[in-house]
Amino acid sequence: MTTPPNVPIEPHAVDPHAYDNAAHLVDSAEEVHVGLTLDAVRPPSQEEILRVENLTVEFPTEDGVVHAVRGVSYTVREREVLGIVGESGSGKSVSSLAVMGLLPRSARVKGRILFRGDDMLKMSPRKQRGLRGRKLAMVFQDPMTALNPVHTIGDQLAEAVLAHELMPRKIALARAKEMLDLVGIPQAESRLRSYPHEFSGGMRQRAMIAMAVINNPDVIIADEPTTALDVTVQAQILEKLLEVKDAVNAAIVLITHDLGVIAGMAHRVLVMYAGRPVELGETDPVFEKPRMPYTAGLLGSIPSLDKDSGSARLRPIKGTPPSLINLPTGCPFSPRCPLATDICRTEEPPLAETDSGGHFAACHHWDRLAAAEDPTEFFRTESETVA
Amino acid sequence: MTLNAQAKGPGASADSQGMTIVARTQGQMVRRRFFRHRAALAGMLVFGFVIVLAFSSIGFAGIPGWWDKSYLDTGSLVNQGRPTLSVVPGFLGGEGFRFGEHPFGQDDLGIDYFALTMRGAQQSLIVALIVGVVATTVGTVVGAVAGYFRKGAEAVLMRLTDVMITIPVLIIAAVVGQMTGKSGAVALGIFLGLVLWPTLGRLVRGEFLSLREKEFVEAARAAGTSAKRIIFRHILPNTVGVIIVAATLSVANAVLLESALSFLGFGIQPPDTSLGQLINRYRSAMTVRPWLFWWPGIFIIAIALSINFIGDGLRDAFDPRQTRVRA
Amino acid sequence: MIVFIARRLVISFFVLLAATVIMFVLTALSGDPLEDLRQDNSPNRAAKIADRTERMQLDDPIPVRYLSWLGNVVRGDLGVNRDGHDVAIILGDALSATLQLVVAATVMAIIIGIVIGIVSALRQYSGFDYTVTFAAFICFSLPLFWVAVMLKQYMAIEFNNWLKDPSIPPTVIGALALLGGLVFGALTAGDRKRRLLSFAVGFAVTAALFTLLSVTRWFADPGFGLPLILAISLAAAVGFTVLSAGLNPRGPLYAALGAAVLGALASEVLRSVLADPTWLEIIGLALVTVAVCAGLGYALGGLQRRQAITAAVLTGLFTGGVIFVDRMLQAFNGYSAAVRGRPISTIGARTPNFEGDFWQMNLDSASHLLLPSMALILISLATYTRYSRASMLEVMNQDYVRTARAKGLPERTVVVKHAFRNGLIPITTLMAVDFAGVIGGAVVTETVFGWEGMGKMFITALHDVDPTPVMAFFIVTGTAIVVFNMIADILYAYLDPRIRLS
Ligand SMILES: Nc1ncnc2c1ncn2[C@@H]1O[C@H](COP(=O)(O)OP(=O)(O)OP(=O)(O)O)[C@@H](O)[C@H]1O
Ligand code: SF4
Ligand SMILES: [Mg+2]
């Protein structure tokens, strides 16, 4: 007469604002000031360590195939910071998880992921595991759930070392303590014996960063490392990330929603939309002269980056991103794009070089954008027009 | 300067997976998922078939059915009481479909076992359904009050469930059965329901506890919405899934519980009968007339299994986290 | 921890007290305790009624009866039943048999259920997973008493008949081999070719095994013998090492293999001790095994000392278990002769007046426990399987499991250290609830298998509307449930550090 186990059912209150982009894009009352800037850390070299080529990821589900990532390519050079931005659901996390080899088994991954010339998708699982956590490390979005609640911090750090190198536990723990010191956790020695629930959110994310760099990786992928944190500690964490990166000589792939952070922290930026890379280039040129309306829209939808201009007008992008199961033909941004014409609705624009110096964009009408004085003006709202 | 407001906290990625189906209403989604669950559909069919068969065959509450024999009349033994039912079609070497004189055979007194089994099934179903309704209603009300208002009601519910957990269900049910079994299926069902509700109450309380802290409830409260309205309009609709699933499974359990009670002699009392009681009554006939043992067993399993499958289908249908992968 | 346990004890005591009130009152209200006498036509009817009324205090209101019962219990007196027999004496034998049954069934259900649940979660959507899920649903829907009667009929009676000439017909071997192949195939991940291959391997291994058993008439005189013990233990050593440390570096593997060899040799060296030991000696041997194996792991473990100790100790205990089973099987022949060739028993908890050595006595209670526990396990097994599957699936999707993978940990460590440990936490809660269900089930199984157990006492007393034996039954089972709950709570606190401090 036992009851079959009740797998708890998540109540599904549909949050009316969940997909309302116009609402969330302007939610930016507080700013993150990153004190430490790129100028203070060692510059990237020309050596390419990670190259992603034409990466596609699909998930077969009952509702149809989700095309989460469609043809993403980028490179990361030694010590470089590459920023990835894009709306929620644009495939940022999925593409990074693919690089780490952490996607669920159901995912269909195609393309090439070259780490120092070796294709990770073709490696033996054992060899791939050898790179994971040693050469490629990841910091996740939510430090509250990313640490195992039943093991001590010290244990979880030490095991990252022991997974790749046989050594006495004591030495691994000493290493862990060093790393906690490095990320600025006080009383590191005794903190090794603490459990995650005894740490604050900021401290947990520091511990995650410590875990990521404990094996001196070449690339750290940080997937929105601060979104789950209090605004006051966001800047500290990002600063720490830069500082630590410099200490271990790693490159960073920084995923964020925060264009300000990208502006201050990334050498280059990749903009994603509906699983596609839509703009790629050095950060400053991309932000000053966006060549794709979506990037321009993003820039217009936040309080001005450029304090001097004085124009604080917010111009949110209207509409919602397309379904990844039934993608519209042509440019995925066309339903929301103020510049869209017929060709946009039939032909998907390729990612092509628009300016020299490695500035790429995927837009049929980038020249119209280039011709405009203020690239965000196309997103002018009706109230503005009236005024 | 933050672009993001929605991807905060755990579950954000799970939420974003719902993105593509957000256009459909919740009811449609639930129905669609349920009807895609093949086992649940089969369960529905079997369960419906058993109910129709049990109530239409020998009739119910004075209304006569299409089967002419009574579960009370003894008679002369035909072919030593063997079942005459045949379902193996002729081209497979069987005798084709045939119902015959006594499809399920006869017991040693010559009572038609089909009629007897149908009567047993009726009684078992009545008890189980009433248990489900009573336990669900009481459990939901108490759980809702305890989870929403907390204070006294919650303390009472929690202590009560603590106490009930130390008494095995079968034991308390046996005591209740001894008390009410003589009064018939309806009384037995009601009283069993009255002792079986705490598990469900605790479940509902848990749901209410987590939902009352959610933003949309707090917003409603801040707007001065009355407690009654919040409970009925805001929280309850979000817990129906849990409640319906639990109610379904409680019916399946009640079928088994009732049969176990009748088997031990604490359920429906002779001359009336139930499936469990039939098994008990003919236990010693196992070696000579095994069909007397098989038929009621098969019906219990068919009923419990089909309800369990329906419950599983409902659980899948209401659970939005599982966008099942076709790997 | 002490404070935690003490507080739980006090709370449990009051909970149990409240439960006795409910049980007593309901039982007293459940009918007319004089019913049989009212229909009695014997001349001394009035005297009998007066007698029973006096003994059961029927003239007092129920609360008074309850208090007087409670007063007796506090003084350690369980009272008399309505016919004046001392309940404590009736309880006597019944108690240990029932508790044995219940505990054996629960422990087996937990272990087997969790293992199946985890494997089926790790192989989600495989043939194995679907089969397990379907089987679990069947088990949820089976009436326990029906299964028990079936087992009694087909397992015991037919199996005993078969034991007279234990050769397995080729068709049965074929069917078993097919089953073995299907299990192997369903458990294998990967493409069609790999699955076909493991199907073939499974088929061949099972077919060979059963043919061998049949040809050698193994079932007539079962047992392993030293070579087989050694082989099983060595295989287990490799298995435990893979689970706890991995095969590289070699330290843990050598420690575990050493434990297996030592254990197997010890079974020969200790021949005289093992001829007719006592339980105390068995426990002593187990402790020695743990100590020796821990030393072995410490010495050979190298940089993976902890894992090596785990692997060696598990292997040592497992080897001990294999030797134990082997001894019992060796006693089978003598035992079978003693019970006239019907070793699988269908009635009672032990063979009346049977005397034998340690192994035969154990075999006797094992053969009596076999069928009731099999029936009793089914439902719990399904519950544990479903629950641990769900729990494991849930945990495998957690962020921290992804983190563990991101560190480059081998899949074994991810599953055993990060997922399994967390997946167990909700299962402890289930243990508490399920145990009560098993006790209810025991009442039913005891009835079917004719045990003179507590279940029988309860049923008779309830029919008689006689609260004293019902309450004696309840005090024992209620206490068992409370104790089990407490074990579950302590386990919970041990598994989840978040509880420990708050
Ligand atoms: N396991 C999965 N099965 C099916 N669809 C998935 C799965 N994982 C991700 N997706 C889908 O892939 C798409 C891209 O998701 P992804 O997490 O990469 O977005 P994101 O850009 O990281 O968004 P956010 O800013 O919210 O983190 C989403 O639409 C999501 O629903
Ligand atoms: S291609 Fe057309 S629709 Fe797409 S972004 Fe460019 S202008 Fe807009
Ligand atoms: Mg993401």
PDB file of N, CA and C in Angstrom, chain C residues 128 177-188 198-199:
ATOM      1  N   PHE C 128      16.333  -1.399 -21.236  1.00  0.00           N
ATOM      2  CA  PHE C 128      16.340  -1.761 -19.822  1.00  0.00           C
ATOM      3  C   PHE C 128      15.446  -0.813 -19.027  1.00  0.00           C
ATOM      4  N   ALA C 177      18.606 -18.067 -21.550  1.00  0.00           N
ATOM      5  CA  ALA C 177      19.715 -17.462 -22.281  1.00  0.00           C
ATOM      6  C   ALA C 177      19.228 -16.243 -23.060  1.00  0.00           C
ATOM      7  N   LEU C 178      18.049 -16.381 -23.644  1.00  0.00           N
ATOM      8  CA  LEU C 178      17.476 -15.256 -24.387  1.00  0.00           C
ATOM      9  C   LEU C 178      17.301 -14.070 -23.446  1.00  0.00           C
ATOM     10  N   LEU C 179      16.789 -14.375 -22.263  1.00  0.00           N
ATOM     11  CA  LEU C 179      16.586 -13.325 -21.264  1.00  0.00           C
ATOM     12  C   LEU C 179      17.923 -12.679 -20.899  1.00  0.00           C
ATOM     13  N   GLY C 180      18.917 -13.533 -20.637  1.00  0.00           N
ATOM     14  CA  GLY C 180      20.235 -13.008 -20.297  1.00  0.00           C
ATOM     15  C   GLY C 180      20.768 -12.111 -21.391  1.00  0.00           C
ATOM     16  N   GLY C 181      20.621 -12.573 -22.632  1.00  0.00           N
ATOM     17  CA  GLY C 181      21.082 -11.770 -23.764  1.00  0.00           C
ATOM     18  C   GLY C 181      20.367 -10.447 -23.825  1.00  0.00           C
ATOM     19  N   LEU C 182      19.049 -10.469 -23.603  1.00  0.00           N
ATOM     20  CA  LEU C 182      18.271  -9.224 -23.671  1.00  0.00           C
ATOM     21  C   LEU C 182      18.717  -8.254 -22.592  1.00  0.00           C
ATOM     22  N   VAL C 183      18.950  -8.769 -21.381  1.00  0.00           N
ATOM     23  CA  VAL C 183      19.399  -7.885 -20.305  1.00  0.00           C
ATOM     24  C   VAL C 183      20.732  -7.246 -20.678  1.00  0.00           C
ATOM     25  N   PHE C 184      21.669  -8.076 -21.124  1.00  0.00           N
ATOM     26  CA  PHE C 184      22.970  -7.537 -21.525  1.00  0.00           C
ATOM     27  C   PHE C 184      22.806  -6.480 -22.614  1.00  0.00           C
ATOM     28  N   GLY C 185      22.011  -6.842 -23.617  1.00  0.00           N
ATOM     29  CA  GLY C 185      21.841  -5.938 -24.753  1.00  0.00           C
ATOM     30  C   GLY C 185      21.199  -4.636 -24.336  1.00  0.00           C
ATOM     31  N   ALA C 186      20.163  -4.735 -23.492  1.00  0.00           N
ATOM     32  CA  ALA C 186      19.447  -3.530 -23.096  1.00  0.00           C
ATOM     33  C   ALA C 186      20.318  -2.625 -22.236  1.00  0.00           C
ATOM     34  N   LEU C 187      21.265  -3.218 -21.530  1.00  0.00           N
ATOM     35  CA  LEU C 187      22.108  -2.423 -20.639  1.00  0.00           C
ATOM     36  C   LEU C 187      23.237  -1.726 -21.381  1.00  0.00           C
ATOM     37  N   THR C 188      23.500  -2.166 -22.603  1.00  0.00           N
ATOM     38  CA  THR C 188      24.630  -1.599 -23.316  1.00  0.00           C
ATOM     39  C   THR C 188      24.235  -0.297 -23.999  1.00  0.00           C
ATOM     40  N   SER C 198      26.766  -7.492 -27.374  1.00  0.00           N
ATOM     41  CA  SER C 198      26.597  -7.856 -25.961  1.00  0.00           C
ATOM     42  C   SER C 198      25.399  -8.769 -25.783  1.00  0.00           C
ATOM     43  N   PHE C 199      24.418  -8.672 -26.690  1.00  0.00           N
ATOM     44  CA  PHE C 199      23.337  -9.650 -26.640  1.00  0.00           C
ATOM     45  C   PHE C 199      23.909 -11.050 -26.826  1.00  0.00           C
TER      46      PHE C 199
END
